[in-house]
């Protein structure tokens, strides 16, 4: 987050002694016992800043992320070289199992985000006890809401990936963590709903200090997306409609502009993960996210190269060709932004998690599925679908489910939605079966074997062994 970068730099400077306490939270039990003055309002945002920082992908985790979240779909192939990342290649043909380290990395990644959010939420309790000013207490409530949005995001991914997972909403000892039971998917979704409802109630519509902070509309858009997975069409339509009716968001005139570095946190953005090399050629204390770098061209002259992962599949290319569609440029980064001296591609590129186009398509889908809400925006499913197609230079089509499904594929291609959409639509076996997908198994990923060794209470996902 460009503006969040500023606070992270300040936080890094202020927290030099205890940086690992705030920026590398690995376990629930790592709450620092000292070092943060809870009576100072200037410190309130620091734990939340750390939770934002936990969402950025490191170099190795970026490889795992694109493998698990996108390469398992029909839209992307592993890319890179045959010898590079063979376990990532297992997502191309559904041969991965509980011993696949990329799957475990995603389990750890999203629980790390939850852990950082839990720390921030518990820190707000301590600030609330120590601060007396009305303005400070309001800031505490808002920061608590932000942390709950981040935690909801983490659990949304955990439940989509694994189904039944433990809900850890507070700090715990290692022995307590190792004895946790998994909660049903329904319980996890209820937990996510509550976190987002809590956030919607207290987080403002916008922040005036740091650009990119998650606000009320972020929470609404995320909950609308979660609602699609529960087939809660009324809630999905209601919340998407509120985002549309706000008038605060719009599609950029050119598709590629929504992904340019200079348009980060622009009119189309509801949720991003920030990244920046801060214009420096080297150094480790930077808010770097390797999402774009992982997809950069392999074998280019330094510093304009990446690892070449997540390349468009031939099926996706054919799909676009058949539509006469030329959407592209999602992780294209001009040379003048690659300032690092080694392997620098796209280190200034933010991850877009939810865009306004996604909200429009959520609304169109929920309304077409039979949502009974009366939109305050005045939009219909056809209007929302047409707005997305107009920006792509495509003629209007009827607002049928199949047309909306196709538009989601085109608009959100390679943004880590396709696999999960196919599963929730009940189309995964039909579309991915020729690639190796097995119905009743591959809708979810296996619980990592090392996690089941640590906690025998975790049941293995149906269809997988050990």
Coordinates of C-alpha atoms in Angstrom, one line a residue:
X1 CA 0.0 0.0 0.0
X2 CA 1.7 3.2 -1.2
X3 CA 0.4 5.3 1.7
X4 CA 0.6 2.4 4.2
X5 CA 4.3 2.2 3.1
X6 CA 4.8 5.5 4.9
X7 CA 3.6 4.2 8.2
X8 CA 5.4 0.9 7.8
X9 CA 8.7 2.8 7.3
X10 CA 8.0 4.8 10.4
X11 CA 7.0 1.7 12.2
X12 CA 10.1 0.0 11.1
X13 CA 12.2 2.9 12.4
X14 CA 10.3 3.0 15.7
X15 CA 10.3 -0.7 16.2
X16 CA 13.9 -1.5 15.3
X17 CA 14.5 -3.3 18.6
X18 CA 11.3 -5.4 18.5
X19 CA 10.7 -5.7 14.8
X20 CA 10.2 -9.4 14.9
X21 CA 7.4 -8.9 17.4
X22 CA 5.4 -6.9 15.0
X23 CA 6.4 -7.8 11.4
X24 CA 7.2 -11.5 11.6
X25 CA 4.4 -12.9 13.8
X26 CA 4.6 -16.6 13.3
X27 CA 2.6 -18.1 16.1
X28 CA -0.3 -17.1 18.2
X29 CA 1.8 -17.1 21.4
X30 CA 4.3 -14.4 20.2
X31 CA 2.6 -11.4 21.8
X32 CA 5.3 -9.0 23.0
X33 CA 5.3 -8.5 26.7
X34 CA 6.8 -5.0 26.6
X35 CA 7.9 -2.3 24.2
X36 CA 4.6 -0.7 23.2
X37 CA 3.1 2.2 25.2
X38 CA -0.7 1.6 25.0
X39 CA -1.5 5.0 26.4
X40 CA -0.2 6.8 23.3
X41 CA -2.6 7.4 20.5
X42 CA 0.3 7.5 18.0
X43 CA 0.9 3.8 18.6
X44 CA -2.7 2.6 18.0
X45 CA -2.2 1.9 14.3
X46 CA 1.1 0.1 14.6
X47 CA -0.3 -3.4 15.3
X48 CA -2.7 -3.0 12.4
X49 CA 0.2 -1.8 10.2
X50 CA 1.9 -5.1 11.1
X51 CA -1.2 -7.1 10.1
X52 CA -1.2 -5.3 6.7
X53 CA 2.4 -6.2 6.3
X54 CA 1.7 -9.9 7.0
X55 CA -0.4 -10.0 3.8
X56 CA 2.5 -9.3 1.5
X57 CA 4.0 -12.3 -0.3
X58 CA 7.6 -13.0 0.1
X59 CA 9.6 -14.4 -2.8
X60 CA 9.0 -18.1 -2.0
X61 CA 5.5 -17.7 -0.8
X62 CA 4.5 -15.9 -4.0
X63 CA 5.5 -19.1 -5.9
X64 CA 3.2 -21.1 -3.6
X65 CA 0.4 -18.6 -3.8
X66 CA 0.1 -18.5 -7.6
X67 CA 0.4 -22.3 -7.7
X68 CA -2.4 -23.1 -5.3
X69 CA -4.6 -20.1 -6.0
X70 CA -4.5 -20.0 -9.8
X71 CA -2.5 -22.7 -11.6
X72 CA -5.1 -25.3 -10.4
X73 CA -7.5 -23.5 -12.7
X74 CA -7.9 -24.0 -16.4
X75 CA -6.7 -20.5 -17.1
X76 CA -3.0 -20.8 -16.1
X77 CA -0.1 -23.2 -16.5
X78 CA 3.0 -23.3 -14.3
X79 CA 5.4 -21.7 -16.7
X80 CA 9.0 -21.1 -15.8
X81 CA 11.2 -24.1 -16.7
X82 CA 10.3 -27.8 -16.3
X83 CA 12.9 -28.3 -13.6
X84 CA 11.9 -25.2 -11.7
X85 CA 9.3 -25.8 -9.0
X86 CA 8.1 -29.3 -9.9
X87 CA 5.7 -29.4 -7.0
X88 CA 4.1 -26.2 -8.3
X89 CA 3.6 -28.1 -11.6
X90 CA 1.4 -30.7 -9.7
X91 CA -1.4 -28.1 -9.6
X92 CA -1.6 -28.3 -13.4
X93 CA -2.7 -31.9 -13.3
X94 CA -4.0 -32.4 -9.8
X95 CA -1.3 -34.8 -8.6
X96 CA -0.5 -32.9 -5.4
X97 CA -1.0 -34.5 -2.0
X98 CA -0.7 -33.6 1.7
X99 CA 3.1 -33.6 1.4
X100 CA 3.0 -30.7 -1.2
X101 CA 5.0 -27.9 0.5
X102 CA 3.1 -25.2 -1.5
X103 CA -0.2 -26.3 0.1
X104 CA 1.4 -26.1 3.6
X105 CA 2.9 -22.7 2.8
X106 CA -0.7 -21.4 2.1
X107 CA -2.0 -22.9 5.3
X108 CA 0.8 -21.2 7.2
X109 CA 0.5 -17.9 5.2
X110 CA -3.2 -17.4 6.0
X111 CA -2.9 -18.4 9.6
X112 CA 0.1 -16.0 9.9
X113 CA -2.2 -13.2 8.6
X114 CA -4.9 -14.3 11.1
X115 CA -2.3 -14.4 13.9
X116 CA -1.2 -10.8 13.1
X117 CA -4.8 -9.7 13.0
X118 CA -5.5 -11.4 16.3
X119 CA -2.5 -9.6 17.9
X120 CA -3.8 -6.3 16.6
X121 CA -7.4 -7.0 17.9
X122 CA -6.0 -7.9 21.3
X123 CA -3.8 -4.8 21.3
X124 CA -6.9 -2.7 20.8
X125 CA -8.3 -4.1 24.0
X126 CA -5.1 -2.8 25.8
X127 CA -5.3 0.6 24.1
X128 CA -9.0 0.9 25.1
X129 CA -8.1 0.4 28.8
X130 CA -5.2 2.9 28.7
X131 CA -6.6 5.7 26.5
X132 CA -9.2 8.2 27.8
X133 CA -9.8 10.6 24.9
X134 CA -12.9 10.2 22.8
X135 CA -10.9 10.6 19.6
X136 CA -8.4 8.0 20.7
X137 CA -11.1 5.5 21.6
X138 CA -12.8 6.0 18.3
X139 CA -9.5 5.3 16.5
X140 CA -9.2 2.1 18.6
X141 CA -12.6 0.9 17.4
X142 CA -11.8 1.7 13.8
X143 CA -8.4 -0.1 14.0
X144 CA -10.1 -3.1 15.6
X145 CA -12.5 -3.2 12.6
X146 CA -9.6 -3.0 10.1
X147 CA -7.9 -6.0 11.8
X148 CA -11.2 -7.9 11.6
X149 CA -11.4 -7.3 7.9
X150 CA -7.9 -8.7 7.5
X151 CA -8.7 -11.7 9.7
X152 CA -11.9 -12.3 7.7
X153 CA -9.9 -12.3 4.5
X154 CA -7.5 -14.9 5.9
X155 CA -10.3 -17.2 7.0
X156 CA -12.2 -16.8 3.7
X157 CA -9.1 -18.2 2.0
X158 CA -8.6 -20.9 4.5
X159 CA -12.2 -22.1 4.2
X160 CA -12.2 -22.0 0.4
X161 CA -8.9 -23.9 0.3
X162 CA -9.5 -26.5 3.1
X163 CA -13.1 -26.5 4.1
X164 CA -13.0 -27.5 7.8
X165 CA -10.3 -25.6 9.7
X166 CA -9.6 -24.5 13.3
X167 CA -10.9 -21.1 14.2
X168 CA -8.2 -19.4 16.2
X169 CA -9.3 -16.0 17.4
X170 CA -7.0 -15.3 20.3
X171 CA -3.4 -15.9 21.4
X172 CA -2.8 -19.4 22.5
X173 CA 0.1 -21.5 23.8
X174 CA 1.7 -24.1 21.5
X175 CA 0.0 -27.0 23.4
X176 CA -3.4 -25.3 23.0
X177 CA -2.9 -24.8 19.3
X178 CA -1.9 -28.5 18.9
X179 CA -5.2 -29.6 20.5
X180 CA -7.6 -27.4 18.5
X181 CA -10.4 -29.1 16.7
X182 CA -11.5 -28.1 13.2
X183 CA -14.7 -26.2 12.8
X184 CA -17.2 -26.9 10.0
X185 CA -17.2 -24.7 6.9
X186 CA -20.5 -23.3 8.0
X187 CA -19.0 -22.3 11.4
X188 CA -16.1 -20.6 9.6
X189 CA -18.4 -18.7 7.3
X190 CA -20.4 -17.5 10.3
X191 CA -17.2 -16.4 12.0
X192 CA -16.2 -14.4 8.8
X193 CA -19.7 -12.9 8.6
X194 CA -19.5 -11.7 12.2
X195 CA -16.0 -10.2 11.7
X196 CA -17.2 -8.3 8.7
X197 CA -20.4 -7.1 10.3
X198 CA -18.4 -5.8 13.2
X199 CA -16.1 -4.0 10.8
X200 CA -18.9 -2.5 8.8
X201 CA -20.4 -1.1 12.0
X202 CA -17.2 0.9 13.1
X203 CA -14.9 1.4 10.1
X204 CA -15.3 4.7 8.3
X205 CA -16.2 5.1 4.6
X206 CA -12.7 6.4 4.0
X207 CA -9.5 7.3 5.9
X208 CA -7.9 10.7 5.5
X209 CA -4.4 9.8 6.8
X210 CA -3.1 6.7 4.8
X211 CA -4.4 5.8 1.4
X212 CA -5.2 2.1 0.9
X213 CA -6.5 1.3 4.4
X214 CA -9.5 -1.1 4.4
X215 CA -12.7 0.8 5.0
X216 CA -16.4 0.1 5.3
X217 CA -16.7 -0.5 1.5
X218 CA -13.9 -3.0 1.6
X219 CA -15.8 -4.9 4.3
X220 CA -19.0 -4.7 2.3
X221 CA -17.4 -5.9 -0.9
X222 CA -15.5 -8.8 0.9
X223 CA -18.7 -9.9 2.6
X224 CA -20.6 -9.8 -0.7
X225 CA -18.0 -12.1 -2.2
X226 CA -18.2 -14.4 0.8
X227 CA -22.0 -14.5 0.5
X228 CA -21.7 -15.9 -3.1
X229 CA -20.0 -18.9 -1.6
X230 CA -22.8 -19.4 0.8
X231 CA -25.4 -18.9 -2.0
X232 CA -26.7 -16.1 0.2
X233 CA -27.9 -14.2 -2.9
X234 CA -29.8 -11.5 -0.9
X235 CA -26.8 -10.5 1.2
X236 CA -24.5 -10.6 -1.8
X237 CA -26.8 -8.4 -3.8
X238 CA -27.6 -6.0 -0.9
X239 CA -24.0 -5.3 -0.1
X240 CA -22.8 -5.0 -3.7
X241 CA -25.7 -2.6 -4.3
X242 CA -24.6 -0.5 -1.4
X243 CA -21.1 -0.2 -2.8
X244 CA -22.5 0.7 -6.3
X245 CA -24.9 3.2 -4.8
X246 CA -22.2 5.0 -2.8
X247 CA -20.9 6.5 -6.1
X248 CA -17.4 6.3 -4.7
X249 CA -16.1 3.8 -7.3
X250 CA -16.0 3.6 -11.0
X251 CA -14.3 1.6 -13.8
X252 CA -11.3 3.2 -15.3
X253 CA -11.8 4.0 -19.0
X254 CA -9.0 1.6 -20.1
X255 CA -8.8 -1.9 -18.6
X256 CA -5.1 -1.9 -18.3
X257 CA -5.1 1.4 -16.4
X258 CA -6.7 -0.4 -13.4
X259 CA -3.4 -2.2 -12.9
X260 CA -0.9 0.5 -13.5
X261 CA 1.4 1.5 -10.7
X262 CA 0.3 5.1 -10.9
X263 CA -3.3 4.0 -10.4
X264 CA -2.9 2.0 -7.3
X265 CA -5.8 2.7 -4.9
X266 CA -7.7 4.3 -7.7
X267 CA -11.4 4.6 -8.5
X268 CA -11.7 0.9 -9.1
X269 CA -9.9 -0.3 -6.0
X270 CA -11.6 -1.7 -2.9
X271 CA -8.9 -4.0 -1.5
X272 CA -5.2 -4.2 -2.4
X273 CA -2.0 -5.5 -0.9
X274 CA 0.7 -2.9 -1.2
X275 CA 4.2 -3.2 -2.5
X276 CA 7.1 -0.9 -3.1
X277 CA 10.9 -0.9 -3.4
X278 CA 10.7 2.8 -2.2
X279 CA 12.8 3.8 -5.2
X280 CA 15.9 2.1 -3.7
X281 CA 18.2 -0.2 -5.6
X282 CA 18.8 -2.6 -2.7
X283 CA 18.0 -3.2 0.9
X284 CA 15.7 -5.6 2.9
X285 CA 13.6 -3.3 5.0
X286 CA 11.1 -2.4 2.3
X287 CA 7.4 -3.3 1.9
X288 CA 8.1 -5.6 -1.0
X289 CA 5.4 -8.0 -2.4
X290 CA 6.7 -10.6 -4.9
X291 CA 3.3 -11.2 -6.5
X292 CA 4.2 -9.4 -9.7
X293 CA 7.8 -10.5 -9.7
X294 CA 6.8 -14.1 -9.7
X295 CA 5.0 -13.6 -13.0
X296 CA 7.7 -11.5 -14.6
X297 CA 9.4 -12.7 -17.8
X298 CA 12.0 -15.3 -17.1
X299 CA 15.5 -14.9 -18.7
X300 CA 15.3 -11.2 -19.3
X301 CA 18.2 -9.0 -18.7
X302 CA 18.5 -8.0 -15.1
X303 CA 16.9 -6.2 -13.4
X304 CA 13.9 -6.7 -15.7
X305 CA 13.2 -10.3 -15.1
X306 CA 11.0 -12.5 -12.9
X307 CA 10.4 -16.2 -12.5
X308 CA 8.0 -16.7 -15.3
X309 CA 5.2 -18.5 -13.3
X310 CA 1.5 -18.5 -14.0
X311 CA 1.4 -18.1 -17.7
X312 CA -2.0 -18.0 -19.6
X313 CA -3.1 -21.4 -20.7
X314 CA -4.0 -22.1 -24.3
X315 CA -7.6 -22.6 -23.1
X316 CA -7.7 -19.0 -21.8
X317 CA -6.1 -17.6 -24.9
X318 CA -8.7 -19.4 -27.1
X319 CA -11.5 -18.1 -24.8
X320 CA -10.3 -14.5 -25.3
X321 CA -9.8 -15.0 -29.1
X322 CA -13.3 -16.3 -29.4
X323 CA -14.7 -13.2 -27.7
X324 CA -12.6 -10.8 -29.7
X325 CA -11.3 -9.6 -26.3
X326 CA -7.8 -8.2 -25.8
X327 CA -7.8 -7.5 -22.0
X328 CA -4.2 -7.7 -20.8
X329 CA -1.4 -5.9 -18.9
X330 CA -2.3 -7.0 -15.4
X331 CA 1.2 -7.3 -14.2
X332 CA 3.0 -5.3 -16.8
X333 CA 5.4 -2.9 -15.2
X334 CA 7.4 -0.2 -17.2
X335 CA 11.1 -0.3 -17.0
X336 CA 11.4 3.0 -15.2
X337 CA 9.7 1.6 -12.1
X338 CA 12.2 -1.3 -11.8
X339 CA 14.8 0.4 -9.8
X340 CA 16.3 -2.5 -8.0
X341 CA 19.7 -3.7 -9.2
X342 CA 18.9 -7.4 -9.3
X343 CA 15.7 -9.4 -10.2
X344 CA 13.5 -6.3 -9.7
X345 CA 10.5 -6.9 -12.0
X346 CA 7.2 -5.5 -10.6
X347 CA 8.3 -5.0 -7.1
X348 CA 6.2 -1.8 -7.2
X349 CA 3.1 -3.7 -8.3
X350 CA 0.2 -4.0 -5.8
X351 CA -1.9 -7.1 -5.6
X352 CA -5.5 -6.2 -6.5
X353 CA -7.7 -8.4 -4.2
X354 CA -11.1 -6.8 -5.0
X355 CA -11.9 -4.4 -7.8
X356 CA -15.1 -2.6 -8.6
X357 CA -15.6 -4.7 -11.7
X358 CA -15.8 -7.7 -9.4
X359 CA -18.5 -6.0 -7.3
X360 CA -20.6 -5.3 -10.4
X361 CA -20.4 -8.9 -11.5
X362 CA -21.2 -10.1 -7.9
X363 CA -24.3 -7.9 -8.1
X364 CA -25.3 -9.2 -11.5
X365 CA -24.8 -12.8 -10.5
X366 CA -26.7 -12.5 -7.2
X367 CA -29.6 -10.7 -8.8
X368 CA -29.8 -13.3 -11.7
X369 CA -29.7 -16.0 -9.1
X370 CA -32.9 -14.6 -7.7
X371 CA -32.0 -12.1 -5.0
X372 CA -35.1 -10.4 -3.7
X373 CA -33.6 -7.1 -2.7
X374 CA -34.7 -3.8 -4.1
X375 CA -31.5 -2.1 -5.3
X376 CA -31.0 1.4 -4.0
X377 CA -28.5 2.1 -6.8
X378 CA -31.1 1.7 -9.5
X379 CA -29.0 -0.9 -11.2
X380 CA -30.2 -4.1 -12.7
X381 CA -28.1 -7.2 -13.4
X382 CA -28.1 -6.2 -17.1
X383 CA -26.8 -2.7 -16.3
X384 CA -24.0 -4.1 -14.1
X385 CA -22.9 -6.7 -16.7
X386 CA -23.1 -4.2 -19.5
X387 CA -20.9 -1.7 -17.7
X388 CA -18.2 -4.2 -17.4
X389 CA -18.5 -5.3 -21.0
X390 CA -18.6 -1.7 -22.3
X391 CA -15.2 -0.9 -20.7
X392 CA -13.8 -4.0 -22.5
X393 CA -15.2 -2.7 -25.8
X394 CA -17.8 -5.5 -26.1
X395 CA -21.4 -5.3 -27.1
X396 CA -24.2 -5.9 -24.5
X397 CA -25.5 -9.5 -24.0
X398 CA -28.4 -10.8 -22.0
X399 CA -27.8 -11.1 -18.2
X400 CA -27.9 -14.9 -18.1
X401 CA -25.9 -16.8 -15.6
X402 CA -23.7 -18.3 -18.4
X403 CA -22.9 -14.9 -19.7
X404 CA -22.1 -13.6 -16.2
X405 CA -19.9 -16.6 -15.6
X406 CA -18.0 -15.9 -18.9
X407 CA -17.6 -12.3 -18.0
X408 CA -16.1 -13.2 -14.6
X409 CA -13.7 -15.4 -16.3
X410 CA -12.6 -12.7 -18.8
X411 CA -12.6 -9.7 -16.4
X412 CA -10.9 -11.5 -13.5
X413 CA -8.6 -13.8 -15.5
X414 CA -5.4 -14.7 -13.6
X415 CA -6.6 -12.9 -10.5
X416 CA -7.0 -16.0 -8.4
X417 CA -10.8 -16.4 -8.8
X418 CA -11.3 -18.9 -11.6
X419 CA -10.7 -22.2 -9.7
X420 CA -12.9 -21.2 -6.8
X421 CA -15.6 -19.9 -9.1
X422 CA -15.7 -23.2 -10.9
X423 CA -16.0 -25.1 -7.6
X424 CA -18.9 -22.9 -6.2
X425 CA -20.7 -23.1 -9.6
X426 CA -20.5 -26.9 -9.6
X427 CA -18.6 -26.8 -12.9
X428 CA -15.2 -27.9 -11.7
X429 CA -15.5 -31.6 -12.6
X430 CA -16.8 -30.7 -16.1
X431 CA -14.2 -28.1 -16.9
X432 CA -11.2 -29.4 -15.0
X433 CA -11.9 -33.1 -15.3
X434 CA -9.8 -33.5 -18.5
X435 CA -6.8 -32.0 -16.5
X436 CA -7.1 -34.6 -13.7
X437 CA -9.6 -33.0 -11.4
X438 CA -11.6 -35.7 -9.4
X439 CA -15.0 -34.9 -8.2
X440 CA -15.4 -35.3 -4.4
X441 CA -11.7 -34.7 -3.8
X442 CA -10.2 -31.8 -5.6
X443 CA -12.8 -29.2 -4.7
X444 CA -10.7 -28.7 -1.6
X445 CA -7.0 -29.1 -0.9
X446 CA -5.5 -31.6 1.5
X447 CA -4.7 -30.6 5.1
X448 CA -0.9 -30.5 5.0
X449 CA 0.7 -33.6 6.5
X450 CA 3.0 -31.7 8.9
X451 CA 0.0 -29.9 10.4
X452 CA -1.7 -33.2 11.1
X453 CA 1.4 -34.5 12.7
X454 CA 1.4 -31.4 15.0
X455 CA -2.3 -31.7 15.6
X456 CA -3.9 -35.2 15.3
X457 CA -7.3 -33.6 15.8
X458 CA -7.3 -32.3 12.2
X459 CA -9.3 -34.5 9.9
X460 CA -7.9 -35.1 6.4
X461 CA -9.8 -33.7 3.5
X462 CA -12.0 -36.4 1.9
X463 CA -10.2 -38.2 -1.0
X464 CA -6.7 -37.7 0.4
X465 CA -4.7 -40.1 2.5
X466 CA -2.3 -39.6 5.4

